mmCIF file of C-alpha atoms in Angstrom:
data_model
loop_
_atom_site.group_PDB
_atom_site.id
_atom_site.type_symbol
_atom_site.label_atom_id
_atom_site.label_comp_id
_atom_site.label_asym_id
_atom_site.label_seq_id
_atom_site.Cartn_x
_atom_site.Cartn_y
_atom_site.Cartn_z
ATOM 1 C CA UNK A 1 69.465 117.923 111.779
ATOM 2 C CA UNK A 2 72.068 118.582 109.631
ATOM 3 C CA UNK A 3 72.576 116.167 106.707
ATOM 4 C CA UNK A 4 75.268 115.340 104.326
ATOM 5 C CA UNK A 5 75.614 114.168 101.172
ATOM 6 C CA UNK A 6 78.536 111.507 100.537
ATOM 7 C CA UNK A 7 80.567 113.888 98.338
ATOM 8 C CA UNK A 8 80.503 116.635 101.599
ATOM 9 C CA UNK A 9 81.616 113.578 103.550
ATOM 10 C CA UNK A 10 84.160 112.556 101.707
ATOM 11 C CA UNK A 11 85.877 116.169 100.995
ATOM 12 C CA UNK A 12 84.952 116.831 104.994
ATOM 13 C CA UNK A 13 87.065 113.485 106.195
ATOM 14 C CA UNK A 14 89.592 113.433 103.609
ATOM 15 C CA UNK A 15 88.827 109.553 103.290
ATOM 16 C CA UNK A 16 87.495 108.757 99.550
ATOM 17 C CA UNK A 17 83.404 107.528 98.755
ATOM 18 C CA UNK A 18 84.779 103.707 97.908
ATOM 19 C CA UNK A 19 86.147 104.247 101.775
ATOM 20 C CA UNK A 20 83.130 105.517 103.275
ATOM 21 C CA UNK A 21 81.170 102.570 101.786
ATOM 22 C CA UNK A 22 83.620 100.378 102.599
ATOM 23 C CA UNK A 23 83.458 101.755 106.151
ATOM 24 C CA UNK A 24 79.552 101.095 106.481
ATOM 25 C CA UNK A 25 79.352 97.602 104.998
ATOM 26 C CA UNK A 26 82.472 96.870 107.754
ATOM 27 C CA UNK A 27 79.926 98.087 110.348
ATOM 28 C CA UNK A 28 82.336 100.740 111.382
ATOM 29 C CA UNK A 29 79.524 103.646 110.546
ATOM 30 C CA UNK A 30 75.633 103.337 110.212
ATOM 31 C CA UNK A 31 73.643 101.981 109.402
ATOM 32 C CA UNK A 32 73.574 105.471 107.320
ATOM 33 C CA UNK A 33 70.107 106.796 105.973
ATOM 34 C CA UNK A 34 68.943 107.265 102.775
ATOM 35 C CA UNK A 35 66.846 109.809 101.108
ATOM 36 C CA UNK A 36 63.344 108.691 100.478
ATOM 37 C CA UNK A 37 63.387 109.876 97.145
ATOM 38 C CA UNK A 38 66.893 109.249 95.693
ATOM 39 C CA UNK A 39 68.196 106.147 98.040
ATOM 40 C CA UNK A 40 71.144 108.063 98.306
ATOM 41 C CA UNK A 41 73.527 108.199 101.568
ATOM 42 C CA UNK A 42 72.792 111.147 103.738
ATOM 43 C CA UNK A 43 75.069 111.438 107.127
ATOM 44 C CA UNK A 44 74.345 113.128 110.447
ATOM 45 C CA UNK A 45 76.398 115.056 112.233
ATOM 46 C CA UNK A 46 77.901 111.512 114.187
ATOM 47 C CA UNK A 47 78.177 109.507 111.338
ATOM 48 C CA UNK A 48 80.770 113.034 110.176
ATOM 49 C CA UNK A 49 82.471 113.120 113.737
ATOM 50 C CA UNK A 50 82.877 109.202 113.359
ATOM 51 C CA UNK A 51 84.003 108.890 110.405
ATOM 52 C CA UNK A 52 86.435 111.960 110.916
ATOM 53 C CA UNK A 53 88.153 109.956 113.913
ATOM 54 C CA UNK A 54 88.260 107.097 111.833
ATOM 55 C CA UNK A 55 90.185 108.955 108.741
ATOM 56 C CA UNK A 56 92.841 110.230 111.597
ATOM 57 C CA UNK A 57 92.832 106.499 113.222
ATOM 58 C CA UNK A 58 93.520 105.502 109.099
ATOM 59 C CA UNK A 59 96.279 108.208 108.723
ATOM 60 C CA UNK A 60 98.380 107.130 111.775
ATOM 61 C CA UNK A 61 98.422 103.250 109.969
ATOM 62 C CA UNK A 62 95.471 101.927 112.622
ATOM 63 C CA UNK A 63 93.632 98.631 111.023
ATOM 64 C CA UNK A 64 90.488 98.131 110.896
ATOM 65 C CA UNK A 65 90.308 95.731 113.827
ATOM 66 C CA UNK A 66 91.553 98.206 116.113
ATOM 67 C CA UNK A 67 89.389 100.724 114.671
ATOM 68 C CA UNK A 68 86.549 98.763 115.636
ATOM 69 C CA UNK A 69 87.624 98.571 119.419
ATOM 70 C CA UNK A 70 88.778 102.162 119.483
ATOM 71 C CA UNK A 71 85.112 102.991 118.280
ATOM 72 C CA UNK A 72 83.578 100.352 121.192
ATOM 73 C CA UNK A 73 86.282 102.020 124.155
ATOM 74 C CA UNK A 74 85.015 105.743 122.750
ATOM 75 C CA UNK A 75 81.064 104.367 122.963
ATOM 76 C CA UNK A 76 81.968 103.003 126.404
ATOM 77 C CA UNK A 77 83.483 106.189 127.960
ATOM 78 C CA UNK A 78 85.761 106.514 130.706
ATOM 79 C CA UNK A 79 85.448 103.040 131.737
ATOM 80 C CA UNK A 80 87.066 102.168 128.658
ATOM 81 C CA UNK A 81 90.006 104.854 129.071
ATOM 82 C CA UNK A 82 92.839 102.737 130.044
ATOM 83 C CA UNK A 83 92.164 100.639 127.038
ATOM 84 C CA UNK A 84 91.836 103.069 124.622
ATOM 85 C CA UNK A 85 94.989 104.724 126.194
ATOM 86 C CA UNK A 86 97.082 100.903 125.580
ATOM 87 C CA UNK A 87 95.874 100.934 122.365
ATOM 88 C CA UNK A 88 96.468 104.303 121.297
ATOM 89 C CA UNK A 89 100.206 103.760 122.632
ATOM 90 C CA UNK A 90 100.636 100.248 121.392
ATOM 91 C CA UNK A 91 100.495 102.361 117.707
ATOM 92 C CA UNK A 92 102.721 105.302 119.467
ATOM 93 C CA UNK A 93 105.310 102.322 120.094
ATOM 94 C CA UNK A 94 104.802 101.191 116.390
ATOM 95 C CA UNK A 95 105.103 104.358 114.723
ATOM 96 C CA UNK A 96 108.336 105.233 116.479
ATOM 97 C CA UNK A 97 109.908 101.676 115.645
ATOM 98 C CA UNK A 98 109.436 102.102 111.905
ATOM 99 C CA UNK A 99 110.806 106.187 112.379
ATOM 100 C CA UNK A 100 113.707 104.602 114.068
ATOM 101 C CA UNK A 101 114.283 102.659 111.093
ATOM 102 C CA UNK A 102 113.722 104.587 107.866
ATOM 103 C CA UNK A 103 116.652 106.746 110.263
ATOM 104 C CA UNK A 104 119.098 103.873 109.875
ATOM 105 C CA UNK A 105 118.005 103.284 106.264
ATOM 106 C CA UNK A 106 118.174 107.248 105.577
ATOM 107 C CA UNK A 107 121.990 107.036 107.089
ATOM 108 C CA UNK A 108 122.709 104.151 105.096
ATOM 109 C CA UNK A 109 121.863 106.516 101.594
ATOM 110 C CA UNK A 110 123.718 110.025 103.175
ATOM 111 C CA UNK A 111 126.698 107.666 103.941
ATOM 112 C CA UNK A 112 126.758 105.610 100.744
ATOM 113 C CA UNK A 113 126.338 109.147 98.898
ATOM 114 C CA UNK A 114 129.218 109.917 100.858
ATOM 115 C CA UNK A 115 131.056 107.332 99.594
ATOM 116 C CA UNK A 116 130.771 107.806 96.250
ATOM 117 C CA UNK A 117 131.546 111.255 96.840
ATOM 118 C CA UNK A 118 134.795 110.422 98.485
ATOM 119 C CA UNK A 119 135.398 108.223 95.313
ATOM 120 C CA UNK A 120 134.850 111.012 92.950
ATOM 121 C CA UNK A 121 136.665 113.387 94.447
ATOM 122 C CA UNK A 122 139.750 110.611 94.781
ATOM 123 C CA UNK A 123 139.905 111.728 98.106
ATOM 124 C CA UNK A 124 141.054 107.698 99.321
ATOM 125 C CA UNK A 125 140.759 108.870 103.561
ATOM 126 C CA UNK A 126 137.421 110.163 103.566
ATOM 127 C CA UNK A 127 136.523 106.992 101.466
ATOM 128 C CA UNK A 128 137.815 104.962 104.125
ATOM 129 C CA UNK A 129 136.391 106.683 106.781
ATOM 130 C CA UNK A 130 133.039 106.403 105.165
ATOM 131 C CA UNK A 131 132.920 103.111 105.129
ATOM 132 C CA UNK A 132 134.057 102.568 108.273
ATOM 133 C CA UNK A 133 130.964 104.305 109.188
ATOM 134 C CA UNK A 134 129.042 102.273 106.346
ATOM 135 C CA UNK A 135 129.822 99.018 108.449
ATOM 136 C CA UNK A 136 128.361 99.848 111.643
ATOM 137 C CA UNK A 137 124.902 101.419 109.348
ATOM 138 C CA UNK A 138 124.618 98.125 108.062
ATOM 139 C CA UNK A 139 125.273 96.133 111.254
ATOM 140 C CA UNK A 140 122.410 97.844 112.390
ATOM 141 C CA UNK A 141 120.282 98.068 109.043
ATOM 142 C CA UNK A 142 120.278 94.301 109.390
#
């Protein structure tokens, strides 16, 4: 059986050492074995596998509560497949909404830049056209 130090697990998972300790305290992983001599944490392969999954969920913006649900469903296996799918799709929908909102913000900034570009060039026609587009973007932005 392979064992890993907290530093090794941090490098492998991309999670900081304080986050690894927090996840253990929160009951997401562990209890983690300790070295008999030093008392330092010693992670097993299964712990690392769980932490790598949590790191991916964290990167996707999944909160602690849903991480708990994900891990519980993972243990239940196929009988929890529909719940697991729904949990992940719910987060996918949230991210899609965030992306759509970011696209509107990006469009607003580009149109504002185009407005100031038209003003800089003294192009009244381009300025008026940009203002019309900006009005539409601002309505969506609100």
